[in-house]
Tab-separated table of C-alpha atoms in Angstrom:
chain	number	residue	atom	x	y	z
A	1	MET	CA	-81.574	78.300	-142.053
A	2	LEU	CA	-82.426	81.380	-140.016
A	3	ASP	CA	-82.675	84.312	-141.936
A	4	PHE	CA	-81.496	87.222	-140.347
A	5	TYR	CA	-83.529	91.402	-141.891
A	6	CYS	CA	-81.780	93.505	-140.977
A	7	ILE	CA	-83.784	97.044	-141.135
A	8	TYR	CA	-81.393	100.536	-142.430
A	9	LYS	CA	-82.533	103.447	-143.867
A	10	GLN	CA	-82.608	102.822	-147.251
A	11	HIS	CA	-81.251	106.407	-148.444
A	12	ASN	CA	-78.729	107.543	-146.254
A	13	ASP	CA	-75.311	107.033	-146.910
A	14	ASN	CA	-74.007	106.226	-143.040
A	15	CYS	CA	-76.899	103.770	-142.455
A	16	LYS	CA	-75.908	101.709	-145.752
A	17	LEU	CA	-72.239	101.399	-144.752
A	18	LEU	CA	-73.054	100.100	-141.111
A	19	LEU	CA	-75.061	97.358	-143.047
A	20	THR	CA	-72.313	95.899	-144.708
A	21	LYS	CA	-70.556	95.156	-141.576
A	22	CYS	CA	-73.421	93.552	-139.838
A	23	ILE	CA	-73.412	91.752	-143.341
A	24	GLU	CA	-69.931	90.912	-143.196
A	25	SER	CA	-69.445	89.954	-139.538
A	26	ALA	CA	-72.319	88.038	-140.448
A	27	ARG	CA	-70.933	86.421	-143.428
A	28	GLU	CA	-67.804	84.472	-139.963
A	29	PHE	CA	-70.674	82.702	-138.741
A	30	ASN	CA	-72.330	81.452	-142.180
A	31	TYR	CA	-75.355	83.129	-141.215
A	32	ASN	CA	-77.444	84.949	-143.683
A	33	VAL	CA	-78.729	88.756	-143.670
A	34	ILE	CA	-80.571	90.270	-145.658
A	35	PRO	CA	-81.491	94.206	-145.523
A	36	TYR	CA	-85.105	94.889	-145.170
A	37	PRO	CA	-85.856	98.894	-145.675
A	38	GLY	CA	-87.309	100.749	-143.203
A	39	ILE	CA	-90.405	102.589	-142.422
A	40	TYR	CA	-89.914	106.024	-142.479
A	41	GLY	CA	-91.285	110.349	-143.908
A	42	ASP	CA	-94.017	109.724	-145.049
A	43	GLU	CA	-94.552	106.311	-145.183
A	44	ILE	CA	-95.231	105.884	-141.362
A	45	ASP	CA	-98.326	107.859	-140.770
A	46	SER	CA	-100.037	105.537	-144.274
A	47	LEU	CA	-99.042	103.078	-143.004
A	48	ALA	CA	-99.512	102.940	-138.960
A	49	ALA	CA	-104.140	104.696	-141.227
A	50	LYS	CA	-103.382	101.234	-143.274
A	51	GLU	CA	-102.763	98.838	-140.739
A	52	ASN	CA	-105.320	100.887	-138.278
A	53	ILE	CA	-102.592	101.295	-135.486
A	54	LEU	CA	-102.732	103.515	-132.624
A	55	VAL	CA	-100.150	104.825	-130.221
A	56	CYS	CA	-100.961	103.024	-126.414
A	57	LYS	CA	-102.435	105.656	-123.679
A	58	ASP	CA	-100.752	104.176	-120.896
A	59	LEU	CA	-96.790	104.573	-123.026
A	60	GLN	CA	-98.415	108.042	-125.243
A	61	HIS	CA	-95.290	109.779	-123.761
A	62	LYS	CA	-93.039	107.398	-124.305
A	63	VAL	CA	-93.843	107.239	-128.042
A	64	LYS	CA	-94.218	110.649	-129.218
A	65	SER	CA	-91.738	111.111	-132.637
A	66	LYS	CA	-91.689	109.941	-135.869
A	67	GLY	CA	-88.504	108.126	-135.371
A	68	VAL	CA	-89.876	105.934	-132.493
A	69	ILE	CA	-93.243	104.760	-134.612
A	70	GLY	CA	-91.150	104.273	-138.294
A	71	CYS	CA	-89.121	101.801	-135.211
A	72	PHE	CA	-91.938	100.530	-134.036
A	73	LEU	CA	-93.926	99.782	-138.092
A	74	SER	CA	-90.590	98.562	-139.748
A	75	HIS	CA	-90.471	96.195	-136.427
A	76	TYR	CA	-94.054	95.472	-136.615
A	77	LEU	CA	-94.049	94.656	-140.929
A	78	LEU	CA	-91.497	92.254	-139.617
A	79	TRP	CA	-93.693	90.111	-137.709
A	80	LYS	CA	-96.366	90.144	-140.076
A	81	LYS	CA	-93.738	88.073	-142.135
A	82	CYS	CA	-93.078	86.286	-140.080
A	83	VAL	CA	-96.250	85.497	-139.474
A	84	ASP	CA	-96.519	84.382	-143.195
A	85	LEU	CA	-94.388	83.029	-144.179
A	86	ASN	CA	-94.885	80.555	-141.413
A	87	ILE	CA	-90.505	80.552	-139.795
A	88	PRO	CA	-88.773	81.815	-137.414
A	89	ILE	CA	-86.729	84.761	-138.188
A	90	GLY	CA	-83.693	86.697	-136.975
A	91	VAL	CA	-84.529	90.737	-136.904
A	92	LEU	CA	-81.722	93.164	-136.617
A	93	GLU	CA	-80.909	96.580	-137.133
A	94	TYR	CA	-78.396	97.831	-139.087
A	95	ASP	CA	-75.823	98.416	-136.732
A	96	ALA	CA	-75.946	95.371	-134.846
A	97	ALA	CA	-73.216	93.325	-135.816
A	98	PHE	CA	-72.288	89.465	-134.974
A	99	LEU	CA	-70.013	88.429	-131.921
A	100	ASN	CA	-70.264	85.063	-131.593
A	101	ALA	CA	-72.923	82.648	-132.847
A	102	LEU	CA	-76.079	80.704	-131.428
A	103	PRO	CA	-76.007	77.717	-129.867
A	104	ASN	CA	-77.165	74.874	-131.705
A	105	ASN	CA	-80.119	73.826	-130.353
A	106	ILE	CA	-81.248	77.446	-129.943
A	107	LEU	CA	-84.426	77.022	-132.143
A	108	ASP	CA	-85.980	74.250	-129.634
A	109	SER	CA	-84.495	75.768	-126.038
A	110	PHE	CA	-87.344	78.926	-126.526
A	111	GLU	CA	-91.206	80.290	-126.979
A	112	ASP	CA	-91.756	82.955	-128.977
A	113	TYR	CA	-88.819	85.379	-128.756
A	114	CYS	CA	-85.671	85.483	-128.314
A	115	SER	CA	-82.642	89.084	-127.185
A	116	LEU	CA	-79.112	87.815	-128.481
A	117	ASP	CA	-77.239	91.027	-126.478
A	118	ILE	CA	-78.194	90.946	-122.982
A	119	ASN	CA	-75.752	93.099	-122.203
A	120	ARG	CA	-77.844	96.048	-124.209
A	121	HIS	CA	-80.092	95.643	-121.894
A	122	LEU	CA	-77.570	95.436	-118.328
A	123	TYR	CA	-74.882	97.848	-119.007
A	124	PHE	CA	-76.095	100.272	-122.302
A	125	LYS	CA	-77.170	102.785	-120.663
A	126	LYS	CA	-73.576	103.354	-117.659
A	127	GLY	CA	-71.494	104.176	-121.013
A	128	LYS	CA	-70.163	102.601	-124.339
A	129	ASP	CA	-66.913	100.612	-122.437
A	130	LEU	CA	-68.183	99.387	-119.771
A	131	TYR	CA	-71.079	97.289	-122.344
A	132	SER	CA	-67.799	96.798	-124.338
A	133	SER	CA	-66.242	95.822	-121.919
A	134	LYS	CA	-68.677	93.182	-121.072
A	135	LEU	CA	-68.482	91.319	-124.329
A	136	ASN	CA	-67.345	88.481	-123.953
A	137	LYS	CA	-66.391	85.023	-127.680
A	138	THR	CA	-67.238	82.228	-126.407
A	139	ASN	CA	-68.828	78.932	-127.580
A	140	ASN	CA	-70.626	78.257	-124.267
A	141	ILE	CA	-73.905	80.025	-124.750
A	142	THR	CA	-77.399	79.112	-123.427
A	143	VAL	CA	-80.332	80.374	-123.590
A	144	LYS	CA	-82.495	81.683	-120.587
A	145	SER	CA	-85.828	83.101	-119.808
A	146	LEU	CA	-86.957	86.420	-118.443
A	147	LYS	CA	-87.914	86.640	-115.496
A	148	GLU	CA	-91.545	88.560	-114.020
A	149	TYR	CA	-90.871	91.154	-111.891
A	150	LEU	CA	-93.954	92.541	-110.346
A	151	PRO	CA	-94.194	96.336	-109.242
A	152	THR	CA	-95.779	96.751	-105.697
A	153	LYS	CA	-95.721	100.237	-106.071
A	154	GLN	CA	-98.419	101.265	-109.419
A	155	ASN	CA	-99.414	98.071	-110.987
A	156	THR	CA	-99.832	100.011	-114.773
A	157	LEU	CA	-99.648	98.756	-117.955
A	158	PHE	CA	-96.640	101.409	-117.770
A	159	GLU	CA	-95.444	99.544	-114.904
A	160	TYR	CA	-95.726	96.673	-115.939
A	161	VAL	CA	-94.037	96.365	-119.304
A	162	ASN	CA	-91.242	98.731	-118.206
A	163	ASN	CA	-89.584	96.745	-115.612
A	164	ASN	CA	-90.765	93.599	-118.021
A	165	HIS	CA	-89.173	93.968	-121.288
A	166	ILE	CA	-85.667	93.535	-122.186
A	167	SER	CA	-84.115	96.852	-123.686
A	168	GLY	CA	-83.078	97.276	-126.452
A	169	ALA	CA	-84.811	95.547	-130.512
A	170	HIS	CA	-81.606	96.063	-132.272
A	171	GLY	CA	-81.296	91.468	-132.688
A	172	TYR	CA	-83.725	89.207	-131.129
A	173	ILE	CA	-85.084	85.140	-132.744
A	174	ILE	CA	-88.516	85.534	-133.675
A	175	LYS	CA	-91.500	82.691	-133.912
A	176	PRO	CA	-94.815	82.758	-135.531
A	177	ALA	CA	-96.716	82.058	-132.497
A	178	GLY	CA	-94.459	84.410	-130.456
A	179	ALA	CA	-95.254	87.487	-133.572
A	180	LYS	CA	-99.244	86.247	-133.468
A	181	LYS	CA	-98.894	87.314	-129.897
A	182	LEU	CA	-97.619	90.442	-131.188
A	183	ILE	CA	-99.427	91.189	-133.476
A	184	ASN	CA	-102.480	90.844	-132.031
A	185	PHE	CA	-100.845	92.829	-128.200
A	186	THR	CA	-101.086	95.976	-130.706
A	187	LYS	CA	-104.487	95.635	-131.463
A	188	MET	CA	-105.262	95.003	-127.844
A	189	TYR	CA	-102.823	97.980	-126.690
A	190	GLY	CA	-101.570	100.556	-129.104
A	191	MET	CA	-97.536	100.479	-129.681
A	192	MET	CA	-95.175	100.482	-127.741
A	193	PRO	CA	-91.575	101.697	-128.427
A	194	ALA	CA	-90.264	98.187	-130.516
A	195	ASP	CA	-88.150	97.021	-127.019
A	196	ILE	CA	-90.622	97.471	-124.294
A	197	HIS	CA	-93.627	96.406	-126.774
A	198	ILE	CA	-91.789	93.231	-126.619
A	199	ASN	CA	-92.711	92.136	-123.090
A	200	LEU	CA	-93.923	89.218	-121.256
A	201	LYS	CA	-97.042	90.614	-121.358
A	202	SER	CA	-97.045	90.252	-124.962
A	203	CYS	CA	-95.043	87.092	-125.174
A	204	LYS	CA	-92.850	83.971	-123.222
A	205	MET	CA	-89.322	85.957	-123.185
A	206	TYR	CA	-85.968	84.816	-123.487
A	207	TYR	CA	-82.619	85.629	-123.759
A	208	THR	CA	-78.551	84.277	-124.399
A	209	SER	CA	-76.483	83.986	-121.623
A	210	GLU	CA	-73.749	86.612	-123.853
A	211	SER	CA	-74.054	88.559	-126.109
A	212	ILE	CA	-74.991	86.498	-129.932
A	213	VAL	CA	-74.490	90.474	-131.584
A	214	HIS	CA	-73.324	93.960	-130.430
A	215	LEU	CA	-74.162	97.109	-131.610
A	216	HIS	CA	-70.384	98.742	-133.516
A	217	SER	CA	-71.412	101.882	-134.060
A	218	ASP	CA	-70.442	104.863	-131.673
A	219	THR	CA	-73.727	106.485	-132.983
A	220	SER	CA	-75.353	103.991	-131.299
A	221	PHE	CA	-74.196	105.491	-127.310
A	222	LYS	CA	-75.581	109.176	-128.985
A	223	ALA	CA	-77.540	110.533	-126.267
A	224	LYS	CA	-80.072	111.601	-128.362
A	225	PHE	CA	-80.004	108.122	-131.184
A	226	SER	CA	-82.473	105.566	-132.284
A	227	HIS	CA	-81.394	104.230	-135.177
A	228	THR	CA	-84.917	106.736	-136.966
A	229	LYS	CA	-84.785	108.434	-134.861
A	230	ASN	CA	-84.412	111.288	-137.075
A	231	ASN	CA	-86.779	110.388	-140.303
A	232	GLY	CA	-89.645	111.871	-139.688
């Protein structure tokens, strides 16, 4: 059975409430969600130093806050856990909730990584109402591969990863081979925001045709919100 690890703020009551909603939504589909305390506050600098992780020089403008770094490190530790366990795992953030069941054959349908909320990528910036209107409860869900986009104007690392990732890291499945690639990508290029770090240069990417999980908190749609934005 696939386990989902849900990153949350251990000492934040509102986050715990949202985490509870996430767990309850998973029970509808008999999925196991394991609360996973994220990296916050004083832990950030010490862990980054311990893992010898630096900010990617080409994306320094995107990694300006402790919150972004803490978010990345939380995901990074779960990638390491995936490698250690040597089995696929699901990764969630606490403001995600399940909407649909996973396709029965999902683990046979992708390599490395599969995003579980494509609507976040397509509609999030256009507002909660449009995003919510595109969410469908359905059993007709397939897995698709992310098509590569080659920038024509600026051939830089930032331009490539910015055009070849799936926005949002609040719900995905990662396989050990993919987790190893993401860890190696970190060693080679340094850290980026978690969702941008997962791109077609770092691993093979897939997504479900409809959202398996969705953002269920109004806070998620505030302009300056990040699940670790205010942690440092």
